[in-house]
Coordinates of C-alpha atoms and ligand atoms in Angstrom, one line a residue:
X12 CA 0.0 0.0 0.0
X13 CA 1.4 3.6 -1.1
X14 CA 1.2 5.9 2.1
X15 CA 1.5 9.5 1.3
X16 CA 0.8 10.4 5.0
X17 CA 4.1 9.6 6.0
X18 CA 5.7 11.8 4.0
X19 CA 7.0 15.0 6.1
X20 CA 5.5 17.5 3.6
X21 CA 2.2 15.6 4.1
X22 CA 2.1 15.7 7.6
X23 CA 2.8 18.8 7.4
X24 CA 0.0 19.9 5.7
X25 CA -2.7 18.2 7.9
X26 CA -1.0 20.2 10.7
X27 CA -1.2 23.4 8.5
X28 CA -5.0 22.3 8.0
X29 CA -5.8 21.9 11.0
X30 CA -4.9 25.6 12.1
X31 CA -7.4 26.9 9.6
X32 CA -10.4 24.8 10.2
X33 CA -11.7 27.8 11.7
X34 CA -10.5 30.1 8.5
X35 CA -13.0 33.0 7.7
X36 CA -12.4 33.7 3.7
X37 CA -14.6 37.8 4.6
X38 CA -11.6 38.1 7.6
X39 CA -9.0 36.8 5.4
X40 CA -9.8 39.1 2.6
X41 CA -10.4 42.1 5.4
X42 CA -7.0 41.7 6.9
X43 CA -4.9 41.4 4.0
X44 CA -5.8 43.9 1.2
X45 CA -3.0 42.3 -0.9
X46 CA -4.5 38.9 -0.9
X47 CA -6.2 38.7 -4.2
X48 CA -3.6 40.0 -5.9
X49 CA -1.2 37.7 -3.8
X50 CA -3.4 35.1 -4.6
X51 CA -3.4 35.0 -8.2
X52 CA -1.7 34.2 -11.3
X53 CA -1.5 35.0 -14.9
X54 CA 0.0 33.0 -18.2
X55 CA -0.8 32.7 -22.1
X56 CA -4.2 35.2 -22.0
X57 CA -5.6 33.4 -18.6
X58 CA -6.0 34.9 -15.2
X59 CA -5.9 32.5 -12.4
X60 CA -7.7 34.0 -9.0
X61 CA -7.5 31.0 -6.2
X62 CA -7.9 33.9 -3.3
X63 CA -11.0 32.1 -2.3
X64 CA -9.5 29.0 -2.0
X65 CA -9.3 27.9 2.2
X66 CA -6.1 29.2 1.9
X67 CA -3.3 31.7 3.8
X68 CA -0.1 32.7 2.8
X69 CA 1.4 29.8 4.4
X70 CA -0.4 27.2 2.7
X71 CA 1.1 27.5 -1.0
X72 CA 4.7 27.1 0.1
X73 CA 3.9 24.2 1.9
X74 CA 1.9 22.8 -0.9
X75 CA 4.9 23.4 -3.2
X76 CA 7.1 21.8 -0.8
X77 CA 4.9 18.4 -1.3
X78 CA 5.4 18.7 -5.1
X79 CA 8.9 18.9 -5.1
X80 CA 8.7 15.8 -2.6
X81 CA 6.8 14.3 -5.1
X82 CA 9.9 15.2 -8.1
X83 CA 7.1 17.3 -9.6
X84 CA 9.7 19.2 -11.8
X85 CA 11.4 15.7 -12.8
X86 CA 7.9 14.6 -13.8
X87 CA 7.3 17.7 -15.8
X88 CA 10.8 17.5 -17.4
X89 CA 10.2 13.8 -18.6
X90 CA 6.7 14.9 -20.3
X91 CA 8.4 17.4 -22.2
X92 CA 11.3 15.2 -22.7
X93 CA 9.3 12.5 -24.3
X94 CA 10.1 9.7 -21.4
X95 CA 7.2 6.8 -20.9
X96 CA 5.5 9.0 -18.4
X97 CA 2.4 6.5 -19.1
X98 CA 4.3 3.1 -17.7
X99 CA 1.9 0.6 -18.2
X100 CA 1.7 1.0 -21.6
X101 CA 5.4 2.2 -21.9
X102 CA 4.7 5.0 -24.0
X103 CA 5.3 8.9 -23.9
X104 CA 2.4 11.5 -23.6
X105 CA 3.4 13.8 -26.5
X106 CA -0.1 15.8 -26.9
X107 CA 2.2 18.9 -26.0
X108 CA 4.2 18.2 -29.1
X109 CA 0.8 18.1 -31.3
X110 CA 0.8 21.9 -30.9
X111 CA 4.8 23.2 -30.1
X112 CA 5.4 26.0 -32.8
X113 CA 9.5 24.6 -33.1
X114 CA 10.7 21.6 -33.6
X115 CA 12.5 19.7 -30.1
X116 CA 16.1 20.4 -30.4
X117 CA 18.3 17.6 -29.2
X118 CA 16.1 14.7 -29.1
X119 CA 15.9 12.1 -32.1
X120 CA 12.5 10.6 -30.9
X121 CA 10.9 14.1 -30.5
X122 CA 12.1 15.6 -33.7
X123 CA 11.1 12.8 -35.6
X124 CA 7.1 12.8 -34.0
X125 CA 7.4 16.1 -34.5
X126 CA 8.1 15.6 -38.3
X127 CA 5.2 13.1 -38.4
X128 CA 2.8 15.5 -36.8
X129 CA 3.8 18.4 -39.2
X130 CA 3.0 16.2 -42.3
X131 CA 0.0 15.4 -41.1
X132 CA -0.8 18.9 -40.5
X133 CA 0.0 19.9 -43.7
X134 CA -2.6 17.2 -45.2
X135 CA -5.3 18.4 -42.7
X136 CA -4.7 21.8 -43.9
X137 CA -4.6 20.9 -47.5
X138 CA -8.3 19.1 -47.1
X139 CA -9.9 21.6 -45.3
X140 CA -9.2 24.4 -47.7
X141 CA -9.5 22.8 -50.6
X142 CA -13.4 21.7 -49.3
X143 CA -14.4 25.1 -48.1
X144 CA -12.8 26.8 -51.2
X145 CA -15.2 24.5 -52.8
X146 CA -11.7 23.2 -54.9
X147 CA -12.7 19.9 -53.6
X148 CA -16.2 19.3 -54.4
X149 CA -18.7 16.2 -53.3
X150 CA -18.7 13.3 -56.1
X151 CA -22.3 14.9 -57.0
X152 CA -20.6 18.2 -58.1
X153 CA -21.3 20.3 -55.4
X154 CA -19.6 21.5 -52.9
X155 CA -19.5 19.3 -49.2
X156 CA -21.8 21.2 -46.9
X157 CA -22.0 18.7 -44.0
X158 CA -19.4 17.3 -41.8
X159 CA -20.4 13.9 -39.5
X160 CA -17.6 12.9 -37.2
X161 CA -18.4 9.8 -36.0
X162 CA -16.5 8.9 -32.9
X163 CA -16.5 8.7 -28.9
X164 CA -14.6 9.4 -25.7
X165 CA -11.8 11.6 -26.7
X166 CA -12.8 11.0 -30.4
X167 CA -15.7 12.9 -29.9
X168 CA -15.5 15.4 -26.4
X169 CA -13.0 17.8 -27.4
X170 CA -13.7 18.5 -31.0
X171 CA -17.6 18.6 -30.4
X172 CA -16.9 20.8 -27.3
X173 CA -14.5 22.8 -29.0
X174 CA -17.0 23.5 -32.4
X175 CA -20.0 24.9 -30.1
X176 CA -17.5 26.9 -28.3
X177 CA -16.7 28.6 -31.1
X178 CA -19.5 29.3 -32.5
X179 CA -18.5 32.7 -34.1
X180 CA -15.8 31.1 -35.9
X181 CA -17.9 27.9 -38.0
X182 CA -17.7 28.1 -41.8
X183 CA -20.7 29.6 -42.7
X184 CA -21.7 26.6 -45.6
X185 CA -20.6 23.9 -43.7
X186 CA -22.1 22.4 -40.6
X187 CA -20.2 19.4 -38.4
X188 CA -22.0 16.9 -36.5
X189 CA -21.4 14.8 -33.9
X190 CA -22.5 11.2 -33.5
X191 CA -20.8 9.1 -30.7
X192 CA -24.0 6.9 -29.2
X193 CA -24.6 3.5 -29.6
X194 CA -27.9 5.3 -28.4
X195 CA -29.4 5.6 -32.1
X196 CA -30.8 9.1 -31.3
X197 CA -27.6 11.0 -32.3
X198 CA -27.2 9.1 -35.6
X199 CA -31.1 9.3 -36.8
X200 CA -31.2 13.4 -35.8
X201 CA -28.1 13.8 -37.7
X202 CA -29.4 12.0 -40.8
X203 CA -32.4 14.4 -40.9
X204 CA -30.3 17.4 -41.0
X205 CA -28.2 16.4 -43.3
X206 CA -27.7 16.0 -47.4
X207 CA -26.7 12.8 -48.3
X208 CA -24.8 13.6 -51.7
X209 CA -22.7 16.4 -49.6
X210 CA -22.0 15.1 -46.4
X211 CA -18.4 13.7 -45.9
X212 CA -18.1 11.5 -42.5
X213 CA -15.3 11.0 -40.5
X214 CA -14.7 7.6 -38.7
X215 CA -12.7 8.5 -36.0
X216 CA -11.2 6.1 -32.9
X217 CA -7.5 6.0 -32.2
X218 CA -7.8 2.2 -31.9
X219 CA -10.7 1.2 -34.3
X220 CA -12.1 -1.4 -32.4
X221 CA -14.9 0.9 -30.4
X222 CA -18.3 -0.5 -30.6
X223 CA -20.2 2.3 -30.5
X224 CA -17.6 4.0 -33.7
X225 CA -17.9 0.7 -35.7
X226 CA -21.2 0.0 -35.5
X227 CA -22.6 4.4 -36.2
X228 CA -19.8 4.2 -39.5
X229 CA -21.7 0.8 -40.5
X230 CA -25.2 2.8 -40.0
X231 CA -23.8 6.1 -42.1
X232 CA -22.5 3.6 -44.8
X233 CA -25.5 1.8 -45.4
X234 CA -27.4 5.0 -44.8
X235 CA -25.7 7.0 -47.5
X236 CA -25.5 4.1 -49.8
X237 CA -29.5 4.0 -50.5
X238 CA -28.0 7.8 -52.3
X239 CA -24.6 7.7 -53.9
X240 CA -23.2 4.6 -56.2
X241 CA -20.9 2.4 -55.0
X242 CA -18.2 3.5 -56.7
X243 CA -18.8 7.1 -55.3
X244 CA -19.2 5.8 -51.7
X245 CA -15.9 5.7 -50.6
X246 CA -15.3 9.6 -51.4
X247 CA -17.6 10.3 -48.4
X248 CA -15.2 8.7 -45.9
X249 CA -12.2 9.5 -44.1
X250 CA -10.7 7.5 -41.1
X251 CA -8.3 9.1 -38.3
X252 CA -6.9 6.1 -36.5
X253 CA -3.4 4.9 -35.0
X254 CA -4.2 1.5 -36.6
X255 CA -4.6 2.2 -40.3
X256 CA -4.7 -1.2 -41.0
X257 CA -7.8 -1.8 -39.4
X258 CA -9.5 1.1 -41.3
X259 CA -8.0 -0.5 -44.8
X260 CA -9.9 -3.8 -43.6
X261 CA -13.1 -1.8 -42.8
X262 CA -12.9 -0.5 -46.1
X263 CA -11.2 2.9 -46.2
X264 CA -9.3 3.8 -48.8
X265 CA -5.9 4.2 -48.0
X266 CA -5.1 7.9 -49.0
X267 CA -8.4 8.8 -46.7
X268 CA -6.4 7.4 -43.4
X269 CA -4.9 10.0 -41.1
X270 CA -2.5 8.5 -38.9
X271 CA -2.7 9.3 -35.1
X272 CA 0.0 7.4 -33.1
X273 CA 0.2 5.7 -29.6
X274 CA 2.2 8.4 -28.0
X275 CA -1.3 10.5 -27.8
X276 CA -4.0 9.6 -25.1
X277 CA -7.4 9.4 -26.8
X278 CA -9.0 12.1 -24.7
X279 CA -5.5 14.7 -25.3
X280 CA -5.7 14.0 -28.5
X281 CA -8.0 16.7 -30.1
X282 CA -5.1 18.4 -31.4
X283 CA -4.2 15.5 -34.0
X284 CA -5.7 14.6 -36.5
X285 CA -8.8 14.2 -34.8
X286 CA -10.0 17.6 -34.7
X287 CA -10.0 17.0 -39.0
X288 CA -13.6 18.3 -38.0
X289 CA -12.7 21.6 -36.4
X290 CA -9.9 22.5 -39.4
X291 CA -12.8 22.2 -41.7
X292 CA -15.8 23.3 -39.7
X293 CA -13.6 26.2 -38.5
X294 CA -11.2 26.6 -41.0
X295 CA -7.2 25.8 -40.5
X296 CA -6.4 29.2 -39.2
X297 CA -8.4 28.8 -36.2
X298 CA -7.6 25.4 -35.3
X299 CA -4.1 26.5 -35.6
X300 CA -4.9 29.6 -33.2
X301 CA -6.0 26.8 -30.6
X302 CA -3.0 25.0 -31.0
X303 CA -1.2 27.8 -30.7
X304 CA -2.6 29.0 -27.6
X305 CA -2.2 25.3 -25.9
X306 CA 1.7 25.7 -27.2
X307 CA 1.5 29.3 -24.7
X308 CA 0.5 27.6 -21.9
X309 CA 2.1 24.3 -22.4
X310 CA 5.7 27.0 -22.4
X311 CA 4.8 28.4 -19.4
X312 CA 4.5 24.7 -17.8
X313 CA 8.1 23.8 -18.7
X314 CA 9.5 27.0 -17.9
X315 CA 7.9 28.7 -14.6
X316 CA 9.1 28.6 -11.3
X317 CA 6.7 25.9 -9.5
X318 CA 5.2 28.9 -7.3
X319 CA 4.3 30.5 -10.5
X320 CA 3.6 28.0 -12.6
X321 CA -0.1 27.9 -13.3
X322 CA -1.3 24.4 -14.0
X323 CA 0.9 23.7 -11.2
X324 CA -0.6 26.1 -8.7
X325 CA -4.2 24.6 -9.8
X326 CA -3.6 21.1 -9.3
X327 CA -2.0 21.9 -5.9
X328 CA -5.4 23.3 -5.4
X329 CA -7.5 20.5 -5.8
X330 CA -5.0 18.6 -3.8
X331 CA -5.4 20.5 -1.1
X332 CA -9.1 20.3 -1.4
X333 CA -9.4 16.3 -2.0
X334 CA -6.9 15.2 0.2
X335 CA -6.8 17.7 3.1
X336 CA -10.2 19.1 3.1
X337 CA -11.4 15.4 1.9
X338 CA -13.7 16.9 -0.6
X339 CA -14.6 14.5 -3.2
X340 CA -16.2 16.6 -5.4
X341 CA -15.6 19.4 -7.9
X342 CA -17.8 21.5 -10.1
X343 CA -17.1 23.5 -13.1
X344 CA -19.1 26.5 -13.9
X345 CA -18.4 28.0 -17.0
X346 CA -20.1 31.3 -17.0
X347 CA -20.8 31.5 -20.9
X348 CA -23.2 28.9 -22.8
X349 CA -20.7 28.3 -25.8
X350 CA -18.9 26.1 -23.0
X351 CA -22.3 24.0 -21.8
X352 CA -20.2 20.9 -23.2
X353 CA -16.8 21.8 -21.2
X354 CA -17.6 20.0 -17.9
X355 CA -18.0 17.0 -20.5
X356 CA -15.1 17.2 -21.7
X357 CA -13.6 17.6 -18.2
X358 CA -15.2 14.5 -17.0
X359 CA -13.3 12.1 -19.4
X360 CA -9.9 14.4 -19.3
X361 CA -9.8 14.8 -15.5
X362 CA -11.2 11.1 -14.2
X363 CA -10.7 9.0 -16.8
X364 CA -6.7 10.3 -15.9
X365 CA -6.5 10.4 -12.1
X366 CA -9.7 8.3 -11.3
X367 CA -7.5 5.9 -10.1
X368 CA -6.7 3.6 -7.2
X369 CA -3.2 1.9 -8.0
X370 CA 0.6 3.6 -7.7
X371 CA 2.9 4.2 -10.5
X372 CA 4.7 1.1 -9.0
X373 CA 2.1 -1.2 -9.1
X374 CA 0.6 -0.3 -5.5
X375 CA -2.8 0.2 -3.6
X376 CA -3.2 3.5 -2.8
X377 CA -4.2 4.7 0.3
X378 CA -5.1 8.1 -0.3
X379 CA -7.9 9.7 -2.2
X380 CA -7.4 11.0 -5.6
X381 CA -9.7 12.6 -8.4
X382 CA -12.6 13.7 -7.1
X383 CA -16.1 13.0 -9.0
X384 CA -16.5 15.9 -11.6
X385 CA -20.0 17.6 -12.5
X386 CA -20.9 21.1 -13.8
X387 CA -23.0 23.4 -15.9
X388 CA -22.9 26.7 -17.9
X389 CA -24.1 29.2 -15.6
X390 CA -26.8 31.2 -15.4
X391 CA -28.6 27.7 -15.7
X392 CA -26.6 26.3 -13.1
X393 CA -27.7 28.7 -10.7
X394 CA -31.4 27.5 -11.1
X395 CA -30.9 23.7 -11.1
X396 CA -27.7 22.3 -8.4
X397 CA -26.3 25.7 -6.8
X398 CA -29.0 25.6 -4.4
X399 CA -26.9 22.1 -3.1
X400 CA -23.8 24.4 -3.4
X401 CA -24.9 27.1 -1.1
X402 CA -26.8 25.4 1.8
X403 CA -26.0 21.6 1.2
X404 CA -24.4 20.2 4.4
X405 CA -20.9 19.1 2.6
X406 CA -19.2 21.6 0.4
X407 CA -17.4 21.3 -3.1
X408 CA -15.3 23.7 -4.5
X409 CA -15.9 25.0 -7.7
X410 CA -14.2 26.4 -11.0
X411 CA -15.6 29.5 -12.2
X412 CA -14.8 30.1 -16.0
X413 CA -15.3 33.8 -17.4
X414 CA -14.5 36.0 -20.4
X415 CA -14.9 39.6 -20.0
X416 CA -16.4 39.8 -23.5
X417 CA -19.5 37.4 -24.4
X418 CA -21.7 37.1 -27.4
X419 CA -20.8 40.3 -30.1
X420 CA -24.3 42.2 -30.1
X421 CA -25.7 41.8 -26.7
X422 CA -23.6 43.6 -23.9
X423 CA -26.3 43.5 -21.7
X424 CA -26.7 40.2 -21.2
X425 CA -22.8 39.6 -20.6
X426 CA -22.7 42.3 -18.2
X427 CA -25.8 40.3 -16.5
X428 CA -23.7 36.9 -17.1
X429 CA -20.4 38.2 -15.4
X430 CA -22.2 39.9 -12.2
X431 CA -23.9 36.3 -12.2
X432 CA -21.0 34.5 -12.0
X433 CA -18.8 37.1 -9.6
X434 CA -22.2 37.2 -7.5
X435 CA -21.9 33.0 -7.0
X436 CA -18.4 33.3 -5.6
X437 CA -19.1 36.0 -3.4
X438 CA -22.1 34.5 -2.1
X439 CA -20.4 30.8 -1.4
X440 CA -17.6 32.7 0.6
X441 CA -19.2 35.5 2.6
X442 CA -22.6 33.4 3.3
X443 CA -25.3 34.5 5.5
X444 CA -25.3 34.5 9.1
X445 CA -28.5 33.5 11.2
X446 CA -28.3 37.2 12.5
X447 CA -28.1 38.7 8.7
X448 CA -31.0 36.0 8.1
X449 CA -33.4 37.2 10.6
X450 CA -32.9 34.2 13.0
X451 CA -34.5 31.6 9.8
X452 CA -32.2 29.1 10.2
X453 CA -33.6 28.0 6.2
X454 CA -32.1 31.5 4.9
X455 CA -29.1 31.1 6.2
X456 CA -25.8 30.1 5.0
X457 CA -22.5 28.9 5.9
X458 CA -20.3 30.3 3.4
X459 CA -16.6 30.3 3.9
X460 CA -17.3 27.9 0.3
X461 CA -14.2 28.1 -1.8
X462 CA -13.9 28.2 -5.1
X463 CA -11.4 29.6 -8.3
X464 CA -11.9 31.7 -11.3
X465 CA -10.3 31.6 -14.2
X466 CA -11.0 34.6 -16.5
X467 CA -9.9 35.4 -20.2
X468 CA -10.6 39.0 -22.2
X469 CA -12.7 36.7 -24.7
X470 CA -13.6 33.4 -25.9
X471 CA -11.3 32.9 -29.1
X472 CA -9.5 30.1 -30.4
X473 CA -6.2 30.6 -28.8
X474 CA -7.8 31.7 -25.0
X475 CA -9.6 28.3 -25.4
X476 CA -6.7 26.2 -26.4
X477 CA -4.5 27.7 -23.1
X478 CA -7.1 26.7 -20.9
X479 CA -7.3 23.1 -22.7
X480 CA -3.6 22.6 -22.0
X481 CA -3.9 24.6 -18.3
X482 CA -6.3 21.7 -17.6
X483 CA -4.3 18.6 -18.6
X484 CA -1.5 19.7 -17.2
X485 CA -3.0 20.1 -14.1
X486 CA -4.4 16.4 -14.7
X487 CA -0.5 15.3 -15.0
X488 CA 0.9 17.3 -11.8
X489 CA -2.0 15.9 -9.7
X490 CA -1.1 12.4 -10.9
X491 CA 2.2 12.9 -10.3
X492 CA 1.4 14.0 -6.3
X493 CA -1.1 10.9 -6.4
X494 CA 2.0 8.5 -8.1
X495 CA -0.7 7.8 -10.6
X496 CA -0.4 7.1 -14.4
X497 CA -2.4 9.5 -16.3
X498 CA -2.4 7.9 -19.4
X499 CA -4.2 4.7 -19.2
X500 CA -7.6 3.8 -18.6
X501 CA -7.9 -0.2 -17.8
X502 CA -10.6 0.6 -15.5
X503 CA -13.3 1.0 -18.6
X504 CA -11.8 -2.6 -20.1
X505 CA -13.9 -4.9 -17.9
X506 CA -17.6 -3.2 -18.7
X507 CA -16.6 -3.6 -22.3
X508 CA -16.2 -7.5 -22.3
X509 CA -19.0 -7.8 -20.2
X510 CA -20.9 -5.8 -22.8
X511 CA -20.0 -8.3 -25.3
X512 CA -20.5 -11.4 -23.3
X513 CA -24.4 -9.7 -22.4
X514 CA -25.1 -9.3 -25.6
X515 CA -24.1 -13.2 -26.7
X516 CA -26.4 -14.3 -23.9
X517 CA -29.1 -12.2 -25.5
X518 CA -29.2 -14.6 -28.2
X519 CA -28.2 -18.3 -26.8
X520 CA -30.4 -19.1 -23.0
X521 CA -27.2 -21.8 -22.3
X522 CA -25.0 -18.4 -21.8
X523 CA -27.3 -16.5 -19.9
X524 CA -27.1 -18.6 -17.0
X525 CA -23.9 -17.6 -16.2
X526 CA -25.0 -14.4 -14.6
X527 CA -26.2 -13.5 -11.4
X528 CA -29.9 -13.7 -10.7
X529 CA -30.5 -9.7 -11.1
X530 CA -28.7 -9.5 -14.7
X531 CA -30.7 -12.6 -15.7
X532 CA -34.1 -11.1 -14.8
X533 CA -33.5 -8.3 -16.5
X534 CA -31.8 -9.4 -19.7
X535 CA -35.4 -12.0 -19.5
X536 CA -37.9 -8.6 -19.1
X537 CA -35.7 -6.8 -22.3
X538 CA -36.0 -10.2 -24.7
X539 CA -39.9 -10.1 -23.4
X540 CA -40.1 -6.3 -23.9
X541 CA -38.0 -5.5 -26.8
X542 CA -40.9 -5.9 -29.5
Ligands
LIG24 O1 -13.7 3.7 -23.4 C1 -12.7 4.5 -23.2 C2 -11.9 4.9 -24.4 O2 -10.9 4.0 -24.7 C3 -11.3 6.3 -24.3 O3 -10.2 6.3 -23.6 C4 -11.3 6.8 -25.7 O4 -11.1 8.1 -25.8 C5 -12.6 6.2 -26.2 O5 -12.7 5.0 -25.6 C6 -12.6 6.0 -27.7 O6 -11.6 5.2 -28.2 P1 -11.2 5.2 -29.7 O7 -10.7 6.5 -30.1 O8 -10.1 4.1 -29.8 O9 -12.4 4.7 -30.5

């Protein structure tokens, strides 16, 4: 069993905690009139303020002194460095490298990915002009006007979250979809919206073995067959996949395969060729913008002073909150409806990295690690679960996510959203006493609640690409205090088998009997039910 509590910086920050159970966030903002600005942080376009965190001027010191316990600057160096930072599947984590604006200087391995990448770029960017020039037109003559990217998990979160967040920037012709259920709803609204004879799909999954990928690109292919020949078929289709010879089998011609390779994690992989959807839907420039604004913040990571550093700075936040607060929750509020998919994307990038409960060397852990992730564009968020956030008995510390400018046309309502969202974090902290509340104990409220904001001048391509890489990076320094490996995912292995095995019994009684008595009585009521 991996102990953490035994190490000195640990202990020492369960003392540290311990002297500021009583902590009054009004007081501590009263007494110091340099603690926001003490308190907070910028890098590439971002502001970081974490002054409402259940924090004093001792605490980030001490946190710091737990990450360099933890070789958190090793760690860093060795992700930059190209090392197998992901050991169980002894492979490096290179999404940085997706986006870096130089070639890697000294290293073989990295200049050569970083070779592979830039062809591949060069191909994406060659396809998505020539379709929204209209150069390259659909096999009926006229020009493509729908994009369906059919994928899941990391194949899908980042580039649909990404295309609704930036909204202002789509092609005006062209629309992308995105289908990732095995759920057929996705797939049969899709086909309603689009044209058949100009719609080009693309089958994405880094291993193309998903299910739910396999089975929507067999759907779309016999879908759009009942409307193009079969000789035109294939022009519809293009495949991003690190096994291209899977997507030759399926039937792909080989000049519509983009290569992705094993040295990028399915859900930090939106910068590859996956997001072919965004370089057409948004045009290359702005896909490039995003890259270039992760490439900021990912700079700032490998360069700045731990104290300083950001992502670091962030992570040592939620550490503090999950492990010394033992708060096993986190909500992300981002105050501007472009983002609704964001804590969606979170989910997979955060726990399906650090949701773990075994060491980098092959250990049970015994201390807690990512906490469960939920969240909501605000305003709406204020009318549904902030209730539970104000006056529920536990607490969970939340992420407030803010642009100073909102939607072009309609300053009124952004000056409403941003007093919204500064109006939630003030509330959480200062509370309501039973005095302020008139002695009803129901209208008051605790406060003291802490929570971060991380605010950017405007919603744009390159603000939303630094706070994609501020977010994994904080994923990585949190696995590295935890001794976790970020970059695998085993846990979502055994459900899948079982899926398979389910479904077998669906069709043969002799296997359903191998299940216990509650999956038997319900696979039994589906085979009645299922019409
Ligand atoms: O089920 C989990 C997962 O493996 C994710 O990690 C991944 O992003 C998703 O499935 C999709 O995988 P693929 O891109 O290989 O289809």
């Amino acid at each position: 069993m991996l102990v953490l509590e035994k190490n000195p910086a640990w202990m020492q920050l369960q003392q540290h905690q311990a002297t500021l159970k009583d902590l009054s966030l009004p007081q501590a903002f009263a007494q110091n009139p340099q603690r926001a600005t003490q308190l907070s942080c910028q890098a590439a376009g971002l502001f970081y303020d974490f002054s409402k965190q259940l924090i004093n001027q001792e605490t980030l010191p001490l946190l710091i002194e737990l990450a360099k316990q933890q070789k958190l600057n090793t760690a860093i160096a060795a992700l930059k460095n190209g090392e197998a930072v992901n050991n169980t599947e002894n492979r490096a984590a290179l999404h940085h490298l997706l986006r870096a604006k130089e070639a890697p200087q000294d290293n073989a391995f990295l200049a050569d990915c970083y070779q592979k990448i830039n062809v591949v770029k060069q191909r994406m960017k060659a396809v998505a002009d020539d379709i929204i020039s209209g150069k390259r037109l659909a096999p009926c003559g006229k020009p493509f006007t729908h994009i369906v990217n059919i994928g899941i998990g990391g194949s899908d979160l980042g580039p649909t979250m990404i295309y609704q967040a930036l909204k202002p920037y789509q092609q005006e012709n062209i629309r992308c979809h995105y289908v990732s259920n095995i759920s057929a709803f996705d797939l049969q609204r899709t086909f309603e919206l689009i044209e058949p004879e100009q719609t080009l799909f693309i089958i994405a999954s880094k291993t193309f073995t998903t299910l739910e990928t396999l089975k929507n690109a067999d759907a779309a292919k016999t879908w759009l067959s009942a409307y193009v020949t079969e000789e035109n078929l294939g022009k519809h289709f293009y495949a991003v996949t690190s096994s291209p010879e899977k997507a030759v089998t399926y039937g792909i011609d080989e000049s519509a395969i983009f290569p992705l390779w094993d040295w990028v994690g399915g859900r930090y992989s939106t910068y590859s060729a996956i997001g072919l959807s965004l370089t057409i839907g948004l045009g290359y420039d702005n896909f490039e913008a995003l890259l270039n604004g992760a490439a900021d913040m990912d700079q700032h990571f490998f360069n700045a002073p731990l104290e300083q550093n950001m992502p670091v700075i962030m992570a040592l936040m939620g550490v503090w909150s999950v492990n010394f607060w033992h708060k096993n929750t986190l909500c992300i509020a981002p105050y501007d409806a472009r983002l609704r998919r964001f804590p969606a994307y979170l989910q997979q990038l955060e726990m399906e990295s650090t949701g773990k409960s075994s060491s980098l060397d092959n250990q049970k852990i015994g201390h807690a690690t990512c906490p469960s992730i939920f969240g909501e564009a605000g305003t709406n968020s204020q009318h549904s679960f902030f209730q539970h956030l104000h006056q529920g008995t536990d607490f969970t510390p939340v992420d407030f996510i803010v642009a100073a400018q909102g939607v072009e046309g309609y300053q009124e309502h952004q000056d409403w959203l941003f007093s919204n969202c500064l109006a939630q974090s003030q509330a959480l902290m200062s509370g309501k006493t039973e005095t302020q509340a008139g002695f009803e104990q129901h209208k008051s409220m605790p406060g003291n609640r802490p929570s971060s904001t991380i605010m950017m001048q405007a919603l744009t391509p390159k603000a939303l690409g630094a706070l994609l890489s501020l977010y994994e990076h904080k994923v990585y320094c949190q696995s590295v205090i935890w001794q976790i490996n970020a970059f695998d995912q085993w846990g979502v292995e055994l459900g899948k088998k079982i899926s398979t095995e389910i479904h077998a019994a669906m069709f043969d009684d002799e296997k359903l009997s191998q299940f216990d008595a509650s999956t038997q009585q319900l696979l039994q009521r589906y085979k009645q039910q299922k019409g």
